[in-house]
PDB file of C-alpha atoms in Angstrom:
ATOM      1  CA  MET A 190       0.000   0.000   0.000  1.00  0.00           C
ATOM      2  CA  ARG A 191       1.234   3.498  -0.695  1.00  0.00           C
ATOM      3  CA  TRP A 192       0.711   7.018  -0.384  1.00  0.00           C
ATOM      4  CA  ILE A 193       0.198  15.851  -1.658  1.00  0.00           C
ATOM      5  CA  LEU A 194       1.452  17.895   0.385  1.00  0.00           C
ATOM      6  CA  VAL A 195      -1.230  19.806  -1.460  1.00  0.00           C
ATOM      7  CA  LEU A 196       0.589  21.628  -4.224  1.00  0.00           C
ATOM      8  CA  LEU A 197      -0.885  23.091  -7.406  1.00  0.00           C
ATOM      9  CA  LEU A 198      -1.675  20.197  -9.765  1.00  0.00           C
ATOM     10  CA  VAL A 199      -1.746  20.992 -13.465  1.00  0.00           C
ATOM     11  CA  ARG A 200      -3.586  18.447 -15.605  1.00  0.00           C
ATOM     12  CA  LEU A 201      -2.285  17.108 -18.912  1.00  0.00           C
ATOM     13  CA  ALA A 202      -4.097  13.880 -20.232  1.00  0.00           C
ATOM     14  CA  TRP A 203      -3.082   9.842 -20.110  1.00  0.00           C
ATOM     15  CA  ALA A 204      -2.630   6.553 -16.857  1.00  0.00           C
ATOM     16  CA  ALA A 205       0.485   5.958 -14.884  1.00  0.00           C
ATOM     17  CA  PRO A 206       2.334   2.631 -14.671  1.00  0.00           C
ATOM     18  CA  VAL A 207       0.962   0.477 -11.900  1.00  0.00           C
ATOM     19  CA  PRO A 208       3.203   0.202  -8.835  1.00  0.00           C
ATOM     20  CA  GLY A 209       4.685  -3.272  -8.760  1.00  0.00           C
ATOM     21  CA  GLN A 210       5.397  -3.345 -12.495  1.00  0.00           C
ATOM     22  CA  PRO A 211       8.749  -2.688 -14.220  1.00  0.00           C
ATOM     23  CA  ALA A 212       9.482   0.961 -14.936  1.00  0.00           C
ATOM     24  CA  PRO A 213       9.666   1.688 -18.691  1.00  0.00           C
ATOM     25  CA  ASP A 214      13.277   2.401 -19.640  1.00  0.00           C
ATOM     26  CA  PHE A 215      14.161   5.655 -21.373  1.00  0.00           C
ATOM     27  CA  ALA A 216      17.177   7.641 -22.544  1.00  0.00           C
ATOM     28  CA  LEU A 217      17.057  11.433 -22.672  1.00  0.00           C
ATOM     29  CA  ALA A 218      19.580  14.241 -23.069  1.00  0.00           C
ATOM     30  CA  ASP A 219      20.475  16.365 -20.065  1.00  0.00           C
ATOM     31  CA  LEU A 220      21.199  20.103 -20.205  1.00  0.00           C
ATOM     32  CA  HIS A 221      24.765  19.388 -21.344  1.00  0.00           C
ATOM     33  CA  GLY A 222      23.707  17.096 -24.168  1.00  0.00           C
ATOM     34  CA  ASN A 223      24.706  13.873 -22.380  1.00  0.00           C
ATOM     35  CA  ARG A 224      22.410  10.860 -22.799  1.00  0.00           C
ATOM     36  CA  VAL A 225      21.071   9.567 -19.486  1.00  0.00           C
ATOM     37  CA  SER A 226      19.067   6.348 -19.215  1.00  0.00           C
ATOM     38  CA  LEU A 227      17.065   4.928 -16.348  1.00  0.00           C
ATOM     39  CA  SER A 228      18.616   1.478 -16.751  1.00  0.00           C
ATOM     40  CA  GLN A 229      22.134   2.777 -16.080  1.00  0.00           C
ATOM     41  CA  PHE A 230      21.103   3.244 -12.431  1.00  0.00           C
ATOM     42  CA  ARG A 231      19.941  -0.352 -11.917  1.00  0.00           C
ATOM     43  CA  GLY A 232      20.916  -1.394  -8.393  1.00  0.00           C
ATOM     44  CA  ARG A 233      20.001   1.998  -6.872  1.00  0.00           C
ATOM     45  CA  VAL A 234      16.744   3.618  -5.796  1.00  0.00           C
ATOM     46  CA  VAL A 235      15.674   6.250  -8.350  1.00  0.00           C
ATOM     47  CA  LEU A 236      13.246   9.165  -8.049  1.00  0.00           C
ATOM     48  CA  VAL A 237      11.838  10.065 -11.473  1.00  0.00           C
ATOM     49  CA  ASN A 238      10.053  13.398 -11.302  1.00  0.00           C
ATOM     50  CA  PHE A 239       8.089  14.779 -14.258  1.00  0.00           C
ATOM     51  CA  TRP A 240       7.765  18.556 -14.050  1.00  0.00           C
ATOM     52  CA  ALA A 241       7.369  21.772 -16.058  1.00  0.00           C
ATOM     53  CA  CYS A 242       8.744  25.230 -15.363  1.00  0.00           C
ATOM     54  CA  TRP A 243       5.306  26.770 -15.996  1.00  0.00           C
ATOM     55  CA  CYS A 244       4.056  24.915 -12.906  1.00  0.00           C
ATOM     56  CA  ASP A 245       5.350  27.056 -10.031  1.00  0.00           C
ATOM     57  CA  THR A 246       5.620  24.158  -7.576  1.00  0.00           C
ATOM     58  CA  TRP A 247       8.912  22.918  -9.096  1.00  0.00           C
ATOM     59  CA  LYS A 248      10.971  25.418  -7.076  1.00  0.00           C
ATOM     60  CA  GLU A 249       9.544  24.151  -3.798  1.00  0.00           C
ATOM     61  CA  GLU A 250      10.134  20.560  -4.942  1.00  0.00           C
ATOM     62  CA  VAL A 251      13.799  21.311  -5.607  1.00  0.00           C
ATOM     63  CA  ARG A 252      14.242  22.888  -2.174  1.00  0.00           C
ATOM     64  CA  ARG A 253      12.545  19.983  -0.422  1.00  0.00           C
ATOM     65  CA  LEU A 254      14.591  17.410  -2.322  1.00  0.00           C
ATOM     66  CA  LYS A 255      17.786  19.244  -1.370  1.00  0.00           C
ATOM     67  CA  ARG A 256      16.743  19.097   2.281  1.00  0.00           C
ATOM     68  CA  LEU A 257      15.829  15.437   1.962  1.00  0.00           C
ATOM     69  CA  VAL A 258      19.265  14.516   0.621  1.00  0.00           C
ATOM     70  CA  ALA A 259      21.035  16.681   3.225  1.00  0.00           C
ATOM     71  CA  GLU A 260      19.035  15.237   6.135  1.00  0.00           C
ATOM     72  CA  HIS A 261      19.147  11.601   4.950  1.00  0.00           C
ATOM     73  CA  PRO A 262      22.507  10.982   3.238  1.00  0.00           C
ATOM     74  CA  GLU A 263      22.158   7.267   3.980  1.00  0.00           C
ATOM     75  CA  LEU A 264      19.265   6.997   1.493  1.00  0.00           C
ATOM     76  CA  ASP A 265      21.481   8.053  -1.455  1.00  0.00           C
ATOM     77  CA  PRO A 266      18.775   8.118  -4.177  1.00  0.00           C
ATOM     78  CA  VAL A 267      19.338   8.967  -7.820  1.00  0.00           C
ATOM     79  CA  ILE A 268      17.111  11.933  -8.700  1.00  0.00           C
ATOM     80  CA  LEU A 269      16.086  12.478 -12.323  1.00  0.00           C
ATOM     81  CA  PHE A 270      14.109  15.630 -13.121  1.00  0.00           C
ATOM     82  CA  VAL A 271      12.317  15.078 -16.445  1.00  0.00           C
ATOM     83  CA  SER A 272      11.134  18.356 -18.012  1.00  0.00           C
ATOM     84  CA  VAL A 273       8.098  18.298 -20.311  1.00  0.00           C
ATOM     85  CA  ASP A 274       8.604  21.923 -21.341  1.00  0.00           C
ATOM     86  CA  THR A 275       7.974  22.123 -25.081  1.00  0.00           C
ATOM     87  CA  ARG A 276      10.680  24.719 -25.844  1.00  0.00           C
ATOM     88  CA  GLY A 277      13.333  22.493 -24.341  1.00  0.00           C
ATOM     89  CA  ARG A 278      16.661  23.635 -22.950  1.00  0.00           C
ATOM     90  CA  SER A 279      16.246  27.332 -23.859  1.00  0.00           C
ATOM     91  CA  GLN A 280      13.119  27.503 -21.709  1.00  0.00           C
ATOM     92  CA  VAL A 281      14.465  25.574 -18.737  1.00  0.00           C
ATOM     93  CA  GLU A 282      18.147  26.411 -18.331  1.00  0.00           C
ATOM     94  CA  PRO A 283      17.850  30.106 -17.274  1.00  0.00           C
ATOM     95  CA  LEU A 284      15.407  29.183 -14.496  1.00  0.00           C
ATOM     96  CA  LEU A 285      17.470  26.286 -13.174  1.00  0.00           C
ATOM     97  CA  ALA A 286      20.751  28.231 -13.075  1.00  0.00           C
ATOM     98  CA  ARG A 287      19.552  30.056  -9.948  1.00  0.00           C
ATOM     99  CA  GLU A 288      18.607  26.875  -8.087  1.00  0.00           C
ATOM    100  CA  GLY A 289      22.039  25.207  -7.993  1.00  0.00           C
ATOM    101  CA  LEU A 290      20.773  21.742  -8.961  1.00  0.00           C
ATOM    102  CA  PHE A 291      22.999  18.750  -8.251  1.00  0.00           C
ATOM    103  CA  PHE A 292      20.878  16.156 -10.069  1.00  0.00           C
ATOM    104  CA  PRO A 293      20.335  15.618 -13.813  1.00  0.00           C
ATOM    105  CA  VAL A 294      17.619  17.579 -15.578  1.00  0.00           C
ATOM    106  CA  LEU A 295      16.465  15.631 -18.631  1.00  0.00           C
ATOM    107  CA  MET A 296      14.589  17.100 -21.584  1.00  0.00           C
ATOM    108  CA  ASP A 297      11.384  15.451 -22.818  1.00  0.00           C
ATOM    109  CA  ALA A 298      10.160  18.313 -25.033  1.00  0.00           C
ATOM    110  CA  THR A 299       8.122  15.983 -27.270  1.00  0.00           C
ATOM    111  CA  SER A 300       6.545  14.236 -24.231  1.00  0.00           C
ATOM    112  CA  ARG A 301       7.550  10.858 -25.646  1.00  0.00           C
ATOM    113  CA  VAL A 302       8.690   9.553 -22.251  1.00  0.00           C
ATOM    114  CA  SER A 303       5.922  11.201 -20.225  1.00  0.00           C
ATOM    115  CA  ARG A 304       3.349   9.539 -22.498  1.00  0.00           C
ATOM    116  CA  ALA A 305       5.067   6.168 -22.104  1.00  0.00           C
ATOM    117  CA  TRP A 306       4.893   6.637 -18.332  1.00  0.00           C
ATOM    118  CA  GLY A 307       1.240   7.703 -18.494  1.00  0.00           C
ATOM    119  CA  VAL A 308       1.840  11.078 -16.873  1.00  0.00           C
ATOM    120  CA  THR A 309      -1.427  13.029 -16.530  1.00  0.00           C
ATOM    121  CA  THR A 310      -0.345  15.694 -14.037  1.00  0.00           C
ATOM    122  CA  VAL A 311       2.758  17.689 -13.236  1.00  0.00           C
ATOM    123  CA  PRO A 312       4.434  17.235 -10.909  1.00  0.00           C
ATOM    124  CA  THR A 313       4.273  13.441 -10.900  1.00  0.00           C
ATOM    125  CA  LEU A 314       6.919  11.534  -8.968  1.00  0.00           C
ATOM    126  CA  PHE A 315       7.785   7.828  -9.240  1.00  0.00           C
ATOM    127  CA  VAL A 316       9.951   5.882  -6.801  1.00  0.00           C
ATOM    128  CA  VAL A 317      11.758   3.037  -8.605  1.00  0.00           C
ATOM    129  CA  ASP A 318      13.464   0.295  -6.592  1.00  0.00           C
ATOM    130  CA  PRO A 319      16.943  -1.180  -7.264  1.00  0.00           C
ATOM    131  CA  GLU A 320      15.404  -3.916  -9.442  1.00  0.00           C
ATOM    132  CA  GLY A 321      13.826  -1.332 -11.759  1.00  0.00           C
ATOM    133  CA  VAL A 322      10.274  -1.769 -10.440  1.00  0.00           C
ATOM    134  CA  VAL A 323       7.939   1.161  -9.742  1.00  0.00           C
ATOM    135  CA  ARG A 324       7.118   0.988  -6.034  1.00  0.00           C
ATOM    136  CA  TYR A 325       5.424   4.327  -5.292  1.00  0.00           C
ATOM    137  CA  LEU A 326       3.659   6.998  -7.309  1.00  0.00           C
ATOM    138  CA  HIS A 327       2.628  10.505  -6.274  1.00  0.00           C
ATOM    139  CA  GLN A 328       0.747  13.157  -8.209  1.00  0.00           C
ATOM    140  CA  GLY A 329       2.047  16.203  -6.383  1.00  0.00           C
ATOM    141  CA  TYR A 330       4.948  16.215  -3.936  1.00  0.00           C
ATOM    142  CA  PRO A 331       4.217  13.840  -1.019  1.00  0.00           C
ATOM    143  CA  GLY A 332       6.353  15.523   1.663  1.00  0.00           C
ATOM    144  CA  ASN A 333       9.823  14.585   2.877  1.00  0.00           C
ATOM    145  CA  PRO A 334       8.907  12.305   5.825  1.00  0.00           C
ATOM    146  CA  LEU A 335       6.789  10.048   3.633  1.00  0.00           C
ATOM    147  CA  LEU A 336       9.261  10.138   0.748  1.00  0.00           C
ATOM    148  CA  ALA A 337      12.153   9.295   3.077  1.00  0.00           C
ATOM    149  CA  SER A 338      10.158   6.341   4.436  1.00  0.00           C
ATOM    150  CA  GLU A 339       9.483   5.098   0.909  1.00  0.00           C
ATOM    151  CA  LEU A 340      13.138   5.372  -0.095  1.00  0.00           C
ATOM    152  CA  ALA A 341      14.166   3.448   3.013  1.00  0.00           C
ATOM    153  CA  ALA A 342      11.510   0.818   2.273  1.00  0.00           C
ATOM    154  CA  CYS A 343      12.882   0.364  -1.260  1.00  0.00           C
ATOM    155  CA  ARG A 344      16.371  -0.165   0.137  1.00  0.00           C
ATOM    156  CA  SER A 345      15.320  -2.564   2.884  1.00  0.00           C
ATOM    157  CA  GLY A 346      12.329  -4.298   1.303  1.00  0.00           C
ATOM    158  CA  GLU A 347      10.233  -3.513   4.398  1.00  0.00           C
ATOM    159  CA  PRO A 348       6.815  -1.744   4.322  1.00  0.00           C
ATOM    160  CA  VAL A 349       6.589   2.014   4.805  1.00  0.00           C
ATOM    161  CA  PRO A 350       6.208   2.846   8.528  1.00  0.00           C
ATOM    162  CA  LEU A 351       3.396   5.339   9.119  1.00  0.00           C
ATOM    163  CA  THR A 352       5.032   7.329  11.896  1.00  0.00           C
ATOM    164  CA  ALA A 353       3.435  10.353  13.539  1.00  0.00           C
ATOM    165  CA  GLU A 354       5.857  12.579  11.620  1.00  0.00           C
ATOM    166  CA  VAL A 355       4.777  11.074   8.304  1.00  0.00           C
ATOM    167  CA  LEU A 356       1.097  11.514   9.099  1.00  0.00           C
ATOM    168  CA  ASP A 357       1.517  15.065  10.398  1.00  0.00           C
ATOM    169  CA  ASP A 358       3.370  16.075   7.248  1.00  0.00           C
ATOM    170  CA  PHE A 359       1.035  14.240   4.858  1.00  0.00           C
ATOM    171  CA  LEU A 360      -2.410  15.076   6.240  1.00  0.00           C
ATOM    172  CA  LEU A 361      -4.025  18.480   6.280  1.00  0.00           C
ATOM    173  CA  PRO A 362      -5.360  19.530   9.721  1.00  0.00           C
ATOM    174  CA  ALA A 363      -8.990  18.981   8.644  1.00  0.00           C
ATOM    175  CA  GLU A 364      -8.118  15.517   7.318  1.00  0.00           C
ATOM    176  CA  ALA A 365      -6.276  14.570  10.497  1.00  0.00           C
ATOM    177  CA  GLU A 366      -9.261  15.710  12.584  1.00  0.00           C
ATOM    178  CA  ILE A 367     -11.689  13.635  10.491  1.00  0.00           C
ATOM    179  CA  LEU A 368      -9.476  10.560  10.923  1.00  0.00           C
ATOM    180  CA  ARG A 369      -9.233  11.137  14.681  1.00  0.00           C
ATOM    181  CA  ARG A 370     -13.007  11.524  15.060  1.00  0.00           C
ATOM    182  CA  LEU A 371     -13.714   8.539  12.834  1.00  0.00           C
ATOM    183  CA  ASN A 372     -11.469   6.195  14.807  1.00  0.00           C
ATOM    184  CA  ALA A 373     -12.755   7.564  18.123  1.00  0.00           C
ATOM    185  CA  GLU A 374     -16.316   6.700  17.040  1.00  0.00           C
ATOM    186  CA  ARG A 375     -15.240   3.242  15.911  1.00  0.00           C
ATOM    187  CA  ALA A 376     -13.436   2.648  19.226  1.00  0.00           C
ATOM    188  CA  ARG A 377     -16.567   3.748  21.145  1.00  0.00           C
ATOM    189  CA  ARG A 378     -18.482   1.013  19.326  1.00  0.00           C
ATOM    190  CA  GLY A 379     -15.823  -1.645  19.871  1.00  0.00           C
ATOM    191  CA  LEU A 380     -14.496  -1.609  16.277  1.00  0.00           C
ATOM    192  CA  VAL A 381     -10.843  -1.668  15.248  1.00  0.00           C
ATOM    193  CA  PRO A 382      -9.365   1.652  14.084  1.00  0.00           C
ATOM    194  CA  LEU A 383      -8.920   2.217  10.372  1.00  0.00           C
ATOM    195  CA  LEU A 384      -5.422   2.506   8.921  1.00  0.00           C
ATOM    196  CA  LEU A 385      -4.763   5.570   6.804  1.00  0.00           C
ATOM    197  CA  ASP A 386      -3.786   4.684   3.253  1.00  0.00           C
ATOM    198  CA  PRO A 387      -1.926   7.506   1.452  1.00  0.00           C
ATOM    199  CA  THR A 388      -2.827   6.302  -2.042  1.00  0.00           C
ATOM    200  CA  MET A 389      -6.529   6.221  -1.185  1.00  0.00           C
ATOM    201  CA  THR A 390      -6.136   9.712   0.284  1.00  0.00           C
ATOM    202  CA  GLU A 391      -4.482  11.004  -2.885  1.00  0.00           C
ATOM    203  CA  VAL A 392      -7.224   9.470  -5.028  1.00  0.00           C
ATOM    204  CA  GLY A 393      -9.844  11.109  -2.796  1.00  0.00           C
ATOM    205  CA  ARG A 394      -8.102  14.467  -3.183  1.00  0.00           C
ATOM    206  CA  GLU A 395      -8.075  14.089  -6.954  1.00  0.00           C
ATOM    207  CA  TYR A 396     -11.830  13.455  -6.989  1.00  0.00           C
ATOM    208  CA  VAL A 397     -12.561  16.373  -4.683  1.00  0.00           C
ATOM    209  CA  GLN A 398     -10.380  18.669  -6.801  1.00  0.00           C
ATOM    210  CA  ARG A 399     -12.172  17.499  -9.944  1.00  0.00           C
ATOM    211  CA  MET A 400     -15.555  18.195  -8.365  1.00  0.00           C
ATOM    212  CA  LEU A 401     -14.481  21.672  -7.308  1.00  0.00           C
ATOM    213  CA  GLU A 402     -13.183  22.422 -10.806  1.00  0.00           C
ATOM    214  CA  THR A 403     -16.346  21.190 -12.554  1.00  0.00           C
ATOM    215  CA  ASN A 404     -18.755  22.453  -9.879  1.00  0.00           C
ATOM    216  CA  GLN A 405     -20.312  18.995  -9.637  1.00  0.00           C
ATOM    217  CA  ARG A 406     -21.254  17.514  -6.289  1.00  0.00           C
ATOM    218  CA  GLY A 407     -22.284  14.156  -4.925  1.00  0.00           C
ATOM    219  CA  HIS A 408     -20.674  11.717  -7.354  1.00  0.00           C
ATOM    220  CA  PHE A 409     -17.272  10.573  -8.500  1.00  0.00           C
ATOM    221  CA  GLY A 410     -17.672  11.179 -12.222  1.00  0.00           C
ATOM    222  CA  PRO A 411     -17.347   8.604 -15.013  1.00  0.00           C
ATOM    223  CA  GLU A 412     -14.400   6.788 -13.418  1.00  0.00           C
ATOM    224  CA  SER A 413     -15.161   4.918 -10.203  1.00  0.00           C
ATOM    225  CA  PRO A 414     -12.814   5.125  -7.190  1.00  0.00           C
ATOM    226  CA  ASP A 415     -12.272   1.395  -7.522  1.00  0.00           C
ATOM    227  CA  ALA A 416     -10.961   1.789 -11.085  1.00  0.00           C
ATOM    228  CA  ARG A 417      -8.759   4.700 -10.000  1.00  0.00           C
ATOM    229  CA  LEU A 418      -7.297   2.665  -7.149  1.00  0.00           C
ATOM    230  CA  ARG A 419      -6.647  -0.283  -9.448  1.00  0.00           C
ATOM    231  CA  SER A 420      -4.601   2.073 -11.621  1.00  0.00           C
ATOM    232  CA  ARG A 421      -2.407   2.638  -8.548  1.00  0.00           C
ATOM    233  CA  GLY A 422      -1.916  -1.101  -8.015  1.00  0.00           C
ATOM    234  CA  LEU A 423      -4.443  -1.551  -5.171  1.00  0.00           C
ATOM    235  CA  ARG A 424      -7.089  -4.273  -5.049  1.00  0.00           C
ATOM    236  CA  PHE A 425     -10.148  -4.337  -2.800  1.00  0.00           C
ATOM    237  CA  HIS A 426     -12.979  -6.802  -2.618  1.00  0.00           C
ATOM    238  CA  LYS A 427     -15.024  -4.276  -0.657  1.00  0.00           C
ATOM    239  CA  LEU A 428     -14.909  -0.530  -1.202  1.00  0.00           C
ATOM    240  CA  GLY A 429     -17.078   2.184   0.348  1.00  0.00           C
ATOM    241  CA  GLU A 430     -17.169   5.896  -0.375  1.00  0.00           C
ATOM    242  CA  ASN A 431     -18.566   8.950   1.420  1.00  0.00           C
ATOM    243  CA  LEU A 432     -18.873  12.534   0.262  1.00  0.00           C
ATOM    244  CA  SER A 433     -19.903  15.407   2.502  1.00  0.00           C
ATOM    245  CA  GLN A 434     -19.807  19.215   2.374  1.00  0.00           C
ATOM    246  CA  ALA A 435     -19.621  20.867   5.783  1.00  0.00           C
ATOM    247  CA  PRO A 436     -17.995  23.852   7.527  1.00  0.00           C
ATOM    248  CA  SER A 437     -15.889  21.693   9.854  1.00  0.00           C
ATOM    249  CA  PRO A 438     -14.680  18.111  10.401  1.00  0.00           C
ATOM    250  CA  ALA A 439     -16.976  17.763  13.419  1.00  0.00           C
ATOM    251  CA  GLU A 440     -20.092  18.702  11.443  1.00  0.00           C
ATOM    252  CA  ALA A 441     -19.034  16.525   8.505  1.00  0.00           C
ATOM    253  CA  MET A 442     -18.646  13.495  10.756  1.00  0.00           C
ATOM    254  CA  LEU A 443     -21.980  14.178  12.461  1.00  0.00           C
ATOM    255  CA  ALA A 444     -23.743  14.435   9.088  1.00  0.00           C
ATOM    256  CA  MET A 445     -22.152  11.180   7.890  1.00  0.00           C
ATOM    257  CA  LEU A 446     -23.158   9.325  11.053  1.00  0.00           C
ATOM    258  CA  GLN A 447     -26.753  10.516  10.570  1.00  0.00           C
ATOM    259  CA  SER A 448     -26.857   9.169   7.007  1.00  0.00           C
ATOM    260  CA  PRO A 449     -27.614   5.414   6.946  1.00  0.00           C
ATOM    261  CA  SER A 450     -25.520   4.725   3.834  1.00  0.00           C
ATOM    262  CA  HIS A 451     -22.554   6.753   5.086  1.00  0.00           C
ATOM    263  CA  LYS A 452     -22.846   5.314   8.582  1.00  0.00           C
ATOM    264  CA  ASP A 453     -22.620   1.799   7.164  1.00  0.00           C
ATOM    265  CA  ASN A 454     -19.229   2.642   5.662  1.00  0.00           C
ATOM    266  CA  LEU A 455     -17.880   4.513   8.680  1.00  0.00           C
ATOM    267  CA  LEU A 456     -18.769   1.650  11.013  1.00  0.00           C
ATOM    268  CA  HIS A 457     -18.287  -1.313   8.676  1.00  0.00           C
ATOM    269  CA  PRO A 458     -16.493  -3.995  10.733  1.00  0.00           C
ATOM    270  CA  GLY A 459     -14.718  -5.426   7.678  1.00  0.00           C
ATOM    271  CA  TYR A 460     -13.032  -2.245   6.504  1.00  0.00           C
ATOM    272  CA  ARG A 461      -9.374  -1.861   7.447  1.00  0.00           C
ATOM    273  CA  HIS A 462      -8.109   1.039   5.318  1.00  0.00           C
ATOM    274  CA  VAL A 463      -9.282   4.605   4.773  1.00  0.00           C
ATOM    275  CA  GLY A 464      -8.375   7.555   2.595  1.00  0.00           C
ATOM    276  CA  VAL A 465      -9.324  10.977   3.944  1.00  0.00           C
ATOM    277  CA  ALA A 466      -9.467  14.070   1.719  1.00  0.00           C
ATOM    278  CA  ALA A 467     -10.576  17.596   2.565  1.00  0.00           C
ATOM    279  CA  LEU A 468     -10.358  20.653   0.332  1.00  0.00           C
ATOM    280  CA  ARG A 469     -11.774  24.101   1.044  1.00  0.00           C
ATOM    281  CA  ALA A 470     -15.090  24.756  -0.700  1.00  0.00           C
ATOM    282  CA  GLY A 471     -16.918  28.021  -0.072  1.00  0.00           C
ATOM    283  CA  GLY A 472     -17.154  28.643   3.660  1.00  0.00           C
ATOM    284  CA  GLY A 473     -16.201  25.092   4.606  1.00  0.00           C
ATOM    285  CA  TYR A 474     -14.750  21.885   3.197  1.00  0.00           C
ATOM    286  CA  LEU A 475     -15.635  19.174   0.755  1.00  0.00           C
ATOM    287  CA  PHE A 476     -14.765  15.874   2.426  1.00  0.00           C
ATOM    288  CA  CYS A 477     -14.197  12.578   0.670  1.00  0.00           C
ATOM    289  CA  LEU A 478     -13.629   9.293   2.506  1.00  0.00           C
ATOM    290  CA  LEU A 479     -12.725   6.036   0.784  1.00  0.00           C
ATOM    291  CA  PHE A 480     -12.910   2.797   2.742  1.00  0.00           C
ATOM    292  CA  GLY A 481     -11.422  -0.516   1.716  1.00  0.00           C
ATOM    293  CA  GLN A 482     -10.948  -4.123   2.702  1.00  0.00           C
ATOM    294  CA  GLU A 483      -7.885  -5.524   1.024  1.00  0.00           C
ATOM    295  CA  GLN A 484      -8.254  -8.487  -1.295  1.00  0.00           C
ATOM    296  CA  ARG A 485      -6.379 -11.537  -0.125  1.00  0.00           C
TER     297      ARG A 485
END
């Protein structure tokens, strides 16, 4: 199972490789004209980040990645920044000169590689393990605590530990409050707490963002959450979904508990995983909760 620091997401149009499958190899020129391929780094953990200079979040990504490498030298990842800017080097190089980058910036001006990788949003970041397999995928930057945990997991082969630091960095305050209230209600009724799943949370955020952009409420559009989660490599034999608009987490949870269909999901004894998304909408929030029981 995997896992926005909510940054501006800019939509393009195609479906990312499923985590657990081999990463498509590529060879692209860097800013100096040197050919760099993914396969030449086999045996190391690689971060492949698709970005564009017209999406302002790239500067913050660079700063966070610098801090990540400085604070966790033991992780030693290869970082490949793949630019989808259509004007190529002349568009990118002046901006990057001020940032003092220490990792390769590769040019994909024709979007040949981004299409092969199914990139639909910039930034999109893939974590590739030493065997060349995609292990984690994030649309938007996930935050350094979570990313550091994923890099360590790729090196050790162990699952990502969901520490308090990871959760605090990953969840927005409204999302954390919803999760706390949800598990408190489940505990009051003798049910096991739900485990936060970052991928389900990211999918929920994507749906909420789509609804806010299209001004549609109350449904998930033509693509079901289950199909979206399958595209991230997750399988569930039971999946529940809740949507609520409310001024606060407390009122959202109260409204969900008063709705029979929502209450069934919140208090379903078989569910083990939850994704919690909250984005500001008008004077309050639009909340999306996805619940899942993993397929065995």
